[in-house]
mmCIF file of C-alpha atoms in Angstrom:
data_model
loop_
_atom_site.group_PDB
_atom_site.id
_atom_site.type_symbol
_atom_site.label_atom_id
_atom_site.label_comp_id
_atom_site.label_asym_id
_atom_site.label_seq_id
_atom_site.Cartn_x
_atom_site.Cartn_y
_atom_site.Cartn_z
ATOM 1 C CA MET N 1 96.252 -266.313 -147.480
ATOM 2 C CA LYS N 2 94.913 -263.091 -146.002
ATOM 3 C CA HIS N 3 98.064 -261.230 -147.100
ATOM 4 C CA GLU N 4 97.676 -262.536 -150.657
ATOM 5 C CA ASN N 5 94.054 -261.354 -150.815
ATOM 6 C CA GLN N 6 95.082 -257.894 -149.657
ATOM 7 C CA GLY N 7 97.763 -257.789 -152.301
ATOM 8 C CA ASN N 8 95.273 -258.673 -154.990
ATOM 9 C CA SER N 9 92.899 -255.948 -153.854
ATOM 10 C CA HIS N 10 95.554 -253.327 -154.457
ATOM 11 C CA GLN N 11 95.725 -254.363 -158.086
ATOM 12 C CA GLY N 12 92.428 -252.578 -158.764
ATOM 13 C CA ASN N 13 91.542 -248.922 -159.163
ATOM 14 C CA ARG N 14 91.927 -246.729 -156.083
ATOM 15 C CA HIS N 15 88.510 -245.223 -156.742
ATOM 16 C CA ASP N 16 86.469 -248.297 -155.795
ATOM 17 C CA GLY N 17 84.173 -246.474 -153.367
ATOM 18 C CA GLY N 18 86.486 -246.973 -150.369
ATOM 19 C CA ALA N 19 85.007 -250.355 -149.423
ATOM 20 C CA GLY N 20 88.403 -251.422 -148.110
ATOM 21 C CA GLY N 21 89.026 -248.166 -146.260
ATOM 22 C CA GLU N 22 91.313 -246.727 -148.928
ATOM 23 C CA GLY N 23 91.672 -242.976 -149.408
ATOM 24 C CA LYS N 24 90.647 -241.099 -152.524
ATOM 25 C CA ASP N 25 92.311 -238.678 -154.852
ATOM 26 C CA ARG N 26 90.944 -235.283 -153.813
ATOM 27 C CA ARG N 27 90.159 -232.390 -156.099
ATOM 28 C CA LEU N 28 91.329 -229.463 -154.000
ATOM 29 C CA HIS N 29 89.024 -226.456 -154.079
ATOM 30 C CA ASN N 30 89.991 -222.823 -154.071
ATOM 31 C CA PRO N 31 88.388 -221.218 -150.951
ATOM 32 C CA ILE N 32 88.124 -217.869 -152.729
ATOM 33 C CA GLU N 33 86.260 -219.414 -155.662
ATOM 34 C CA ASP N 34 84.051 -221.271 -153.159
ATOM 35 C CA ARG N 35 83.334 -217.917 -151.527
ATOM 36 C CA LEU N 36 84.338 -219.090 -148.062
ATOM 37 C CA ILE N 37 84.496 -216.363 -145.427
ATOM 38 C CA PRO N 38 88.057 -215.842 -144.176
ATOM 39 C CA LEU N 39 88.780 -215.449 -140.477
ATOM 40 C CA GLU N 40 90.647 -212.373 -139.289
ATOM 41 C CA PRO N 41 93.144 -211.963 -136.433
ATOM 42 C CA LEU N 42 91.739 -210.022 -133.492
ATOM 43 C CA ASP N 43 93.883 -206.877 -133.527
ATOM 44 C CA LEU N 44 93.388 -205.106 -130.187
ATOM 45 C CA GLY N 45 95.286 -202.148 -131.579
ATOM 46 C CA ARG N 46 92.261 -201.398 -133.760
ATOM 47 C CA VAL N 47 89.677 -201.803 -130.993
ATOM 48 C CA ARG N 48 88.277 -198.495 -129.744
ATOM 49 C CA SER N 49 84.935 -199.579 -128.273
ATOM 50 C CA ILE N 50 82.995 -202.572 -127.034
ATOM 51 C CA ASP N 51 81.295 -202.776 -130.416
ATOM 52 C CA ASP N 52 84.687 -202.813 -132.150
ATOM 53 C CA LEU N 53 85.715 -205.728 -129.942
ATOM 54 C CA VAL N 54 82.503 -207.707 -130.487
ATOM 55 C CA ARG N 55 82.618 -207.177 -134.256
ATOM 56 C CA ALA N 56 86.235 -208.326 -134.300
ATOM 57 C CA MET N 57 85.326 -211.399 -132.239
ATOM 58 C CA SER N 58 82.672 -212.322 -134.819
ATOM 59 C CA LYS N 59 85.489 -212.793 -137.350
ATOM 60 C CA THR N 60 87.404 -215.251 -135.153
ATOM 61 C CA ALA N 61 86.285 -218.678 -133.912
ATOM 62 C CA PHE N 62 84.683 -220.702 -131.118
ATOM 63 C CA THR N 63 82.697 -218.811 -128.454
ATOM 64 C CA GLY N 64 84.106 -215.470 -129.606
ATOM 65 C CA ARG N 65 82.450 -215.904 -132.993
ATOM 66 C CA GLN N 66 79.205 -217.047 -131.329
ATOM 67 C CA LEU N 67 79.175 -213.881 -129.240
ATOM 68 C CA GLY N 68 79.801 -211.632 -132.225
ATOM 69 C CA GLU N 69 77.094 -213.298 -134.299
ATOM 70 C CA ALA N 70 74.675 -213.100 -131.357
ATOM 71 C CA ALA N 71 75.089 -209.322 -131.286
ATOM 72 C CA ASP N 72 74.048 -209.238 -134.946
ATOM 73 C CA VAL N 73 70.867 -211.149 -134.103
ATOM 74 C CA LEU N 74 69.976 -208.829 -131.214
ATOM 75 C CA GLU N 75 70.640 -205.811 -133.426
ATOM 76 C CA ALA N 76 68.330 -207.242 -136.096
ATOM 77 C CA MET N 77 65.564 -207.752 -133.529
ATOM 78 C CA ALA N 78 66.051 -204.251 -132.136
ATOM 79 C CA ARG N 79 65.901 -202.611 -135.569
ATOM 80 C CA ASP N 80 62.934 -204.628 -136.823
ATOM 81 C CA GLN N 81 59.972 -202.308 -136.231
ATOM 82 C CA ASP N 82 57.559 -205.235 -136.594
ATOM 83 C CA CYS N 83 59.335 -207.570 -134.152
ATOM 84 C CA PHE N 84 57.886 -208.147 -130.687
ATOM 85 C CA VAL N 85 60.697 -209.400 -128.406
ATOM 86 C CA VAL N 86 60.116 -211.745 -125.481
ATOM 87 C CA MET N 87 63.004 -211.946 -122.998
ATOM 88 C CA THR N 88 63.199 -215.076 -120.845
ATOM 89 C CA LEU N 89 65.255 -215.040 -117.667
ATOM 90 C CA ALA N 90 66.532 -217.904 -115.552
ATOM 91 C CA ALA N 91 69.402 -218.214 -113.051
ATOM 92 C CA ASP N 92 70.087 -215.497 -110.495
ATOM 93 C CA MET N 93 70.756 -212.639 -112.877
ATOM 94 C CA THR N 94 69.505 -209.973 -110.468
ATOM 95 C CA VAL N 95 71.630 -211.303 -107.599
ATOM 96 C CA ALA N 96 74.505 -211.251 -110.106
ATOM 97 C CA LYS N 97 73.763 -207.540 -110.666
ATOM 98 C CA GLN N 98 72.609 -207.846 -114.287
ATOM 99 C CA GLY N 99 69.147 -206.415 -113.620
ATOM 100 C CA LEU N 100 69.823 -202.919 -114.946
ATOM 101 C CA ILE N 101 70.761 -204.404 -118.332
ATOM 102 C CA VAL N 102 67.285 -205.898 -118.585
ATOM 103 C CA THR N 103 65.815 -202.645 -117.289
ATOM 104 C CA GLU N 104 67.572 -200.660 -120.018
ATOM 105 C CA LEU N 105 66.418 -203.102 -122.697
ATOM 106 C CA ILE N 106 62.851 -202.469 -121.535
ATOM 107 C CA ASP N 107 63.289 -198.690 -121.339
ATOM 108 C CA ARG N 108 64.668 -198.578 -124.891
ATOM 109 C CA GLY N 109 61.702 -200.519 -126.236
ATOM 110 C CA ILE N 110 63.836 -203.488 -127.339
ATOM 111 C CA VAL N 111 62.219 -205.984 -124.947
ATOM 112 C CA ASN N 112 58.415 -206.027 -125.079
ATOM 113 C CA ALA N 113 57.573 -208.872 -122.667
ATOM 114 C CA VAL N 114 59.482 -210.696 -119.921
ATOM 115 C CA VAL N 115 59.098 -214.299 -118.779
ATOM 116 C CA SER N 116 61.113 -215.042 -115.655
ATOM 117 C CA THR N 117 61.648 -217.241 -112.651
ATOM 118 C CA GLY N 118 59.977 -215.865 -109.546
ATOM 119 C CA ALA N 119 63.253 -215.909 -107.634
ATOM 120 C CA LEU N 120 64.847 -213.583 -110.167
ATOM 121 C CA MET N 121 62.005 -211.093 -109.767
ATOM 122 C CA ALA N 122 62.141 -211.361 -105.974
ATOM 123 C CA HIS N 123 65.880 -210.665 -105.883
ATOM 124 C CA GLY N 124 65.284 -207.836 -108.331
ATOM 125 C CA LEU N 125 62.700 -206.413 -105.944
ATOM 126 C CA VAL N 126 65.466 -206.313 -103.339
ATOM 127 C CA GLU N 127 67.469 -204.113 -105.698
ATOM 128 C CA ALA N 128 64.501 -201.986 -106.681
ATOM 129 C CA THR N 129 63.809 -201.071 -103.049
ATOM 130 C CA GLY N 130 67.373 -199.885 -102.451
ATOM 131 C CA ARG N 131 68.790 -202.934 -100.692
ATOM 132 C CA ALA N 132 72.029 -204.710 -101.541
ATOM 133 C CA HIS N 133 73.543 -208.137 -102.151
ATOM 134 C CA PHE N 134 77.021 -208.953 -100.891
ATOM 135 C CA ARG N 135 80.126 -210.970 -101.702
ATOM 136 C CA ALA N 136 80.364 -214.334 -99.975
ATOM 137 C CA ASN N 137 83.482 -215.042 -97.954
ATOM 138 C CA PRO N 138 84.641 -218.556 -98.960
ATOM 139 C CA GLU N 139 86.159 -219.033 -95.495
ATOM 140 C CA VAL N 140 82.725 -218.868 -93.856
ATOM 141 C CA SER N 141 80.879 -222.199 -93.910
ATOM 142 C CA ASP N 142 77.302 -222.585 -95.085
ATOM 143 C CA GLU N 143 76.362 -223.721 -91.574
ATOM 144 C CA GLU N 144 77.615 -220.399 -90.204
ATOM 145 C CA LEU N 145 75.875 -218.472 -92.981
ATOM 146 C CA TYR N 146 72.595 -220.165 -92.076
ATOM 147 C CA GLU N 147 72.975 -219.248 -88.405
ATOM 148 C CA GLN N 148 73.819 -215.648 -89.349
ATOM 149 C CA GLY N 149 70.819 -215.299 -91.667
ATOM 150 C CA TYR N 150 72.740 -215.152 -94.945
ATOM 151 C CA ASN N 151 71.476 -217.140 -97.933
ATOM 152 C CA ARG N 152 74.271 -218.047 -100.357
ATOM 153 C CA VAL N 153 73.911 -217.938 -104.141
ATOM 154 C CA TYR N 154 77.258 -219.289 -105.388
ATOM 155 C CA ASP N 155 79.675 -216.448 -104.505
ATOM 156 C CA THR N 156 76.978 -213.982 -103.412
ATOM 157 C CA LEU N 157 74.869 -213.468 -100.298
ATOM 158 C CA GLU N 158 71.203 -212.565 -99.974
ATOM 159 C CA PRO N 159 70.532 -211.500 -96.369
ATOM 160 C CA GLU N 160 67.317 -213.029 -95.063
ATOM 161 C CA GLN N 161 66.438 -209.554 -93.823
ATOM 162 C CA ASN N 162 66.211 -208.455 -97.465
ATOM 163 C CA LEU N 163 63.504 -211.025 -98.118
ATOM 164 C CA ASP N 164 61.644 -209.963 -94.978
ATOM 165 C CA ASP N 165 61.690 -206.421 -96.356
ATOM 166 C CA VAL N 166 60.416 -207.699 -99.701
ATOM 167 C CA GLU N 167 57.559 -209.394 -97.848
ATOM 168 C CA GLU N 168 56.578 -206.012 -96.387
ATOM 169 C CA VAL N 169 56.346 -204.569 -99.897
ATOM 170 C CA MET N 170 54.363 -207.594 -101.035
ATOM 171 C CA ALA N 171 52.042 -207.276 -98.046
ATOM 172 C CA GLN N 172 51.164 -203.700 -99.033
ATOM 173 C CA VAL N 173 50.412 -204.793 -102.600
ATOM 174 C CA LEU N 174 48.486 -207.919 -101.600
ATOM 175 C CA GLU N 175 46.436 -206.272 -98.843
ATOM 176 C CA SER N 176 45.016 -203.847 -101.383
ATOM 177 C CA TRP N 177 44.085 -206.667 -103.779
ATOM 178 C CA ASP N 178 40.347 -207.095 -104.350
ATOM 179 C CA HIS N 179 39.547 -210.768 -103.756
ATOM 180 C CA ASN N 180 37.003 -210.598 -106.590
ATOM 181 C CA GLU N 181 39.870 -209.992 -109.031
ATOM 182 C CA VAL N 182 41.444 -213.306 -110.046
ATOM 183 C CA MET N 183 45.212 -213.040 -109.699
ATOM 184 C CA CYS N 184 47.864 -214.247 -112.120
ATOM 185 C CA SER N 185 51.562 -213.427 -112.271
ATOM 186 C CA TYR N 186 51.479 -210.675 -114.890
ATOM 187 C CA LYS N 187 48.706 -208.816 -113.026
ATOM 188 C CA LEU N 188 50.552 -209.067 -109.718
ATOM 189 C CA ASN N 189 53.857 -207.960 -111.250
ATOM 190 C CA HIS N 190 52.035 -205.016 -112.812
ATOM 191 C CA ALA N 191 50.723 -204.055 -109.377
ATOM 192 C CA ILE N 192 54.198 -204.387 -107.817
ATOM 193 C CA GLY N 193 55.600 -202.175 -110.567
ATOM 194 C CA ALA N 194 52.928 -199.567 -109.862
ATOM 195 C CA HIS N 195 53.848 -199.652 -106.169
ATOM 196 C CA LEU N 196 57.536 -199.153 -106.990
ATOM 197 C CA ALA N 197 56.779 -196.301 -109.363
ATOM 198 C CA LYS N 198 54.992 -194.553 -106.512
ATOM 199 C CA HIS N 199 57.199 -195.436 -103.548
ATOM 200 C CA ALA N 200 60.660 -196.055 -105.034
ATOM 201 C CA LYS N 201 60.912 -193.246 -107.557
ATOM 202 C CA ASP N 202 64.693 -192.915 -107.242
ATOM 203 C CA GLN N 203 65.397 -196.600 -107.835
ATOM 204 C CA ARG N 204 65.584 -198.449 -111.145
ATOM 205 C CA GLY N 205 64.416 -202.001 -111.592
ATOM 206 C CA ILE N 206 62.806 -204.490 -113.969
ATOM 207 C CA LEU N 207 59.274 -204.431 -112.559
ATOM 208 C CA LYS N 208 59.197 -200.640 -112.261
ATOM 209 C CA SER N 209 60.356 -200.129 -115.857
ATOM 210 C CA ALA N 210 58.008 -202.870 -117.057
ATOM 211 C CA TYR N 211 55.063 -201.067 -115.433
ATOM 212 C CA GLU N 212 56.077 -197.690 -116.861
ATOM 213 C CA ASN N 213 56.498 -199.092 -120.375
ATOM 214 C CA GLY N 214 53.465 -201.394 -120.473
ATOM 215 C CA VAL N 215 55.630 -204.532 -120.612
ATOM 216 C CA PRO N 216 54.020 -207.644 -119.080
ATOM 217 C CA VAL N 217 56.164 -209.792 -116.780
ATOM 218 C CA PHE N 218 55.121 -213.439 -116.524
ATOM 219 C CA VAL N 219 56.289 -215.912 -113.871
ATOM 220 C CA PRO N 220 55.010 -219.356 -114.960
ATOM 221 C CA ALA N 221 56.329 -221.273 -111.918
ATOM 222 C CA PHE N 222 54.942 -218.652 -109.552
ATOM 223 C CA THR N 223 54.753 -220.724 -106.356
ATOM 224 C CA ASP N 224 58.441 -221.611 -106.747
ATOM 225 C CA SER N 225 59.556 -218.198 -105.478
ATOM 226 C CA GLU N 226 59.579 -215.743 -102.604
ATOM 227 C CA LEU N 227 56.727 -213.898 -104.345
ATOM 228 C CA GLY N 228 54.680 -217.094 -104.392
ATOM 229 C CA LEU N 229 55.410 -217.863 -100.741
ATOM 230 C CA ASP N 230 54.474 -214.315 -99.740
ATOM 231 C CA THR N 231 51.175 -214.706 -101.602
ATOM 232 C CA ALA N 232 50.544 -218.019 -99.837
ATOM 233 C CA LEU N 233 51.250 -216.412 -96.460
ATOM 234 C CA ASN N 234 48.900 -213.542 -97.264
ATOM 235 C CA ASN N 235 46.144 -215.996 -98.136
ATOM 236 C CA ARG N 236 46.629 -217.800 -94.831
ATOM 237 C CA LEU N 237 46.451 -214.453 -93.033
ATOM 238 C CA ARG N 238 43.273 -213.522 -94.895
ATOM 239 C CA GLU N 239 41.705 -216.860 -93.986
ATOM 240 C CA SER N 240 42.689 -216.603 -90.321
ATOM 241 C CA THR N 241 41.027 -213.184 -90.075
ATOM 242 C CA GLY N 242 37.821 -214.268 -91.779
ATOM 243 C CA ARG N 243 38.522 -212.702 -95.176
ATOM 244 C CA HIS N 244 38.324 -214.189 -98.642
ATOM 245 C CA ARG N 245 41.423 -215.780 -100.086
ATOM 246 C CA VAL N 246 42.850 -214.458 -103.351
ATOM 247 C CA ARG N 247 42.348 -216.877 -106.235
ATOM 248 C CA PHE N 248 45.364 -217.439 -108.482
ATOM 249 C CA ASP N 249 44.846 -218.771 -112.022
ATOM 250 C CA PRO N 250 48.024 -219.433 -114.062
ATOM 251 C CA PHE N 251 45.962 -220.024 -117.206
ATOM 252 C CA GLU N 252 45.196 -216.307 -117.313
ATOM 253 C CA ASP N 253 48.941 -215.809 -117.847
ATOM 254 C CA LEU N 254 48.997 -218.344 -120.667
ATOM 255 C CA GLU N 255 45.971 -216.896 -122.431
ATOM 256 C CA HIS N 256 47.181 -213.297 -122.128
ATOM 257 C CA PHE N 257 50.649 -214.236 -123.362
ATOM 258 C CA ALA N 258 49.218 -216.108 -126.354
ATOM 259 C CA ALA N 259 46.760 -213.337 -127.209
ATOM 260 C CA THR N 260 49.541 -210.749 -127.023
ATOM 261 C CA LEU N 261 51.842 -212.696 -129.347
ATOM 262 C CA LEU N 262 49.041 -213.449 -131.810
ATOM 263 C CA ARG N 263 48.621 -209.715 -132.389
ATOM 264 C CA GLN N 264 52.246 -209.306 -133.516
ATOM 265 C CA LYS N 265 53.604 -209.434 -137.053
ATOM 266 C CA ARG N 266 56.973 -210.993 -136.148
ATOM 267 C CA LEU N 267 58.304 -212.539 -132.956
ATOM 268 C CA GLY N 268 61.733 -212.690 -131.365
ATOM 269 C CA ILE N 269 62.952 -214.380 -128.193
ATOM 270 C CA PHE N 270 66.021 -213.429 -126.144
ATOM 271 C CA THR N 271 66.817 -216.179 -123.634
ATOM 272 C CA ILE N 272 69.161 -216.140 -120.660
ATOM 273 C CA GLY N 273 69.645 -219.660 -119.301
ATOM 274 C CA GLY N 274 66.712 -221.967 -119.949
ATOM 275 C CA GLY N 275 64.344 -223.745 -117.603
ATOM 276 C CA VAL N 276 60.643 -223.021 -117.243
ATOM 277 C CA PRO N 277 60.778 -219.452 -118.627
ATOM 278 C CA ARG N 278 62.286 -220.644 -121.911
ATOM 279 C CA ASN N 279 60.009 -223.653 -122.292
ATOM 280 C CA TRP N 280 56.836 -221.778 -121.340
ATOM 281 C CA SER N 281 57.599 -219.015 -123.846
ATOM 282 C CA GLN N 282 58.546 -221.373 -126.665
ATOM 283 C CA GLN N 283 55.443 -223.525 -126.311
ATOM 284 C CA PHE N 284 53.395 -220.643 -127.717
ATOM 285 C CA GLY N 285 53.773 -222.123 -131.224
ATOM 286 C CA PRO N 286 52.570 -225.617 -130.271
ATOM 287 C CA PHE N 287 49.725 -224.121 -128.193
ATOM 288 C CA ILE N 288 48.428 -222.188 -131.191
ATOM 289 C CA GLU N 289 48.865 -225.201 -133.478
ATOM 290 C CA LEU N 290 46.907 -227.450 -131.104
ATOM 291 C CA ARG N 291 44.102 -224.918 -130.861
ATOM 292 C CA HIS N 292 44.017 -224.795 -134.656
ATOM 293 C CA ARG N 293 44.327 -228.535 -135.286
ATOM 294 C CA ARG N 294 42.408 -230.036 -132.378
ATOM 295 C CA LEU N 295 39.828 -227.356 -131.650
ATOM 296 C CA GLY N 296 39.397 -226.042 -135.188
ATOM 297 C CA GLU N 297 40.150 -222.433 -134.230
ATOM 298 C CA ASN N 298 40.914 -220.133 -137.158
ATOM 299 C CA LEU N 299 44.355 -218.960 -135.993
ATOM 300 C CA PRO N 300 47.600 -218.105 -137.796
ATOM 301 C CA LEU N 301 50.306 -220.674 -137.014
ATOM 302 C CA LYS N 302 52.848 -218.243 -135.615
ATOM 303 C CA ARG N 303 56.434 -219.110 -134.687
ATOM 304 C CA TYR N 304 59.465 -217.136 -133.519
ATOM 305 C CA HIS N 305 61.431 -215.497 -136.366
ATOM 306 C CA TYR N 306 64.422 -214.524 -134.226
ATOM 307 C CA GLY N 307 66.111 -216.355 -131.393
ATOM 308 C CA LEU N 308 69.089 -215.482 -129.225
ATOM 309 C CA ARG N 309 70.126 -217.488 -126.209
ATOM 310 C CA ILE N 310 73.054 -217.270 -123.806
ATOM 311 C CA CYS N 311 73.562 -220.492 -121.860
ATOM 312 C CA PRO N 312 76.588 -222.745 -121.240
ATOM 313 C CA GLU N 313 74.443 -225.883 -120.884
ATOM 314 C CA PRO N 314 75.603 -228.617 -123.304
ATOM 315 C CA VAL N 315 73.055 -230.277 -125.546
ATOM 316 C CA TYR N 316 73.919 -233.861 -124.566
ATOM 317 C CA TRP N 317 72.302 -233.638 -121.107
ATOM 318 C CA GLY N 318 68.963 -233.656 -122.920
ATOM 319 C CA GLY N 319 67.444 -230.740 -121.025
ATOM 320 C CA LEU N 320 65.721 -227.775 -122.622
ATOM 321 C CA SER N 321 68.343 -225.359 -121.297
ATOM 322 C CA GLY N 322 70.885 -226.862 -123.674
ATOM 323 C CA SER N 323 68.680 -227.727 -126.633
ATOM 324 C CA PRO N 324 69.516 -225.840 -129.860
ATOM 325 C CA TYR N 325 67.034 -223.848 -131.919
ATOM 326 C CA SER N 326 67.356 -226.441 -134.676
ATOM 327 C CA GLU N 327 65.650 -228.944 -132.373
ATOM 328 C CA ALA N 328 62.867 -226.488 -131.563
ATOM 329 C CA ILE N 329 62.146 -226.078 -135.286
ATOM 330 C CA SER N 330 60.920 -229.689 -135.306
ATOM 331 C CA TRP N 331 58.354 -228.764 -132.641
ATOM 332 C CA GLY N 332 56.934 -225.885 -134.661
ATOM 333 C CA LYS N 333 58.362 -223.256 -132.332
ATOM 334 C CA PHE N 334 60.729 -221.447 -134.713
ATOM 335 C CA VAL N 335 60.861 -220.370 -138.336
ATOM 336 C CA PRO N 336 63.647 -222.347 -140.111
ATOM 337 C CA PRO N 337 66.623 -220.339 -141.448
ATOM 338 C CA ALA N 338 65.631 -221.354 -144.990
ATOM 339 C CA GLU N 339 62.365 -219.449 -144.444
ATOM 340 C CA GLY N 340 63.966 -216.378 -142.868
ATOM 341 C CA GLY N 341 64.639 -217.491 -139.297
ATOM 342 C CA LYS N 342 67.675 -215.853 -137.687
ATOM 343 C CA PHE N 343 69.304 -217.342 -134.592
ATOM 344 C CA GLY N 344 72.302 -216.915 -132.326
ATOM 345 C CA GLU N 345 73.476 -219.257 -129.575
ATOM 346 C CA VAL N 346 76.327 -218.440 -127.171
ATOM 347 C CA PHE N 347 77.702 -221.060 -124.805
ATOM 348 C CA VAL N 348 79.068 -218.793 -122.091
ATOM 349 C CA ASP N 349 78.235 -217.531 -118.609
ATOM 350 C CA ALA N 350 75.567 -214.847 -119.091
ATOM 351 C CA THR N 351 77.376 -212.472 -116.718
ATOM 352 C CA VAL N 352 80.092 -212.365 -119.392
ATOM 353 C CA GLY N 353 78.052 -212.642 -122.580
ATOM 354 C CA LEU N 354 75.045 -210.459 -121.765
ATOM 355 C CA PRO N 355 76.902 -207.209 -120.951
ATOM 356 C CA LEU N 356 79.174 -207.497 -124.008
ATOM 357 C CA ILE N 357 76.394 -208.285 -126.469
ATOM 358 C CA VAL N 358 73.967 -205.673 -125.188
ATOM 359 C CA ALA N 359 76.594 -202.943 -124.813
ATOM 360 C CA ALA N 360 77.764 -203.521 -128.391
ATOM 361 C CA VAL N 361 74.215 -203.330 -129.727
ATOM 362 C CA PHE N 362 73.468 -200.177 -127.731
ATOM 363 C CA GLU N 363 76.539 -198.561 -129.315
ATOM 364 C CA ARG N 364 75.298 -199.509 -132.778
ATOM 365 C CA LEU N 365 71.815 -198.183 -132.136
ATOM 366 C CA ASP N 366 73.072 -194.956 -130.578
ATOM 367 C CA LYS N 367 75.451 -194.417 -133.476
ATOM 368 C CA GLY N 368 72.638 -194.713 -135.978
ATOM 369 C CA LYS N 369 70.022 -192.652 -134.128
ATOM 370 C CA LYS N 370 70.163 -189.763 -136.593
ATOM 371 C CA THR N 371 69.538 -191.952 -139.618
ATOM 372 C CA THR N 372 67.616 -194.938 -138.248
ATOM 373 C CA PRO N 373 64.252 -194.470 -136.494
ATOM 374 C CA ALA N 374 64.142 -195.828 -132.980
ATOM 375 C CA LYS N 375 62.063 -198.923 -132.418
ATOM 376 C CA LYS N 376 58.671 -197.994 -131.048
ATOM 377 C CA VAL N 377 57.836 -199.129 -127.544
ATOM 378 C CA LYS N 378 55.025 -201.659 -127.891
ATOM 379 C CA LYS N 379 52.421 -201.518 -125.157
ATOM 380 C CA ALA N 380 51.377 -205.069 -124.352
ATOM 381 C CA VAL N 381 49.544 -204.965 -121.040
ATOM 382 C CA GLY N 382 46.694 -202.985 -119.611
ATOM 383 C CA LYS N 383 46.304 -201.892 -116.020
ATOM 384 C CA LYS N 384 44.728 -204.207 -113.498
ATOM 385 C CA SER N 385 41.065 -203.474 -113.142
#
């Protein structure tokens, strides 16, 4: 009986809406008439520079295309004279020896504010004071490394002695801190940068360049870092010697960050990894909206116009590190593409993606220096009083 019913159903027109799972006659389109963009083979014989390679990758597929398109977004941010760029940093990018890339972005005026993990800044301080990180020997166990005073970060070692040396630098900065001045991360990082500019003139580093260029560096999860532990130790020392403790107020960071971004015409965000730095920076939009809607403040509802992130985290884990910009649009954090928003997302290890993208964009900017005005360095932070 079932077979007979099936036979009867085939008597009708094939175009019945597909209720029985049947296919449809297709009207094949012409991709040229539809103005589809053709892919192009990556011809290494025509590649003469990093920019050539990245541009060629943008005409291919998968992560290669993501990387090429990301370079276009960074170039757009760098050339936009009205765009204030926030760079957020997670993972151990300074241990992985990527710190000078960030430093150069600051020196060129492309990055105007930094939001980072404290660990990344602490490891960067190791670099900025002339100390080194080392390759880990996979044949040496973590138990042995612990006994020898070597802290392992994947395939890299941070000698504990380095962090002791960092504490000495921090002690000099903290001992000169007036206890009447409320501390927050951007003020402390400014003071560290000033110390480096005076005592480590031959070294390059993120905090030193940030100080010299008036770029604020925020560390939202400050106590989760060597810098935070050093500050806690200094407070205990102050207390044990009958001195006033230093007061730390993270809301001063939030208010200064928000006030800085409110003064800008357009905003861009360049994210490495995710975590607290990304979330803290992106919640600027909701913070301003809540002040407007709940408190009745007369504020412009600003969102990020540009977004570029490099992170291999998949979206299905549900964490912010892997969430796409399209999701953040629903939270009021980003301008939708239909309204001019421009975004790039690259799912690759940042030690691969960051150097390629930035080097390609530097080549483009250097090539156009004679005809295109350089982006002005935006001063965003004043000196600690």
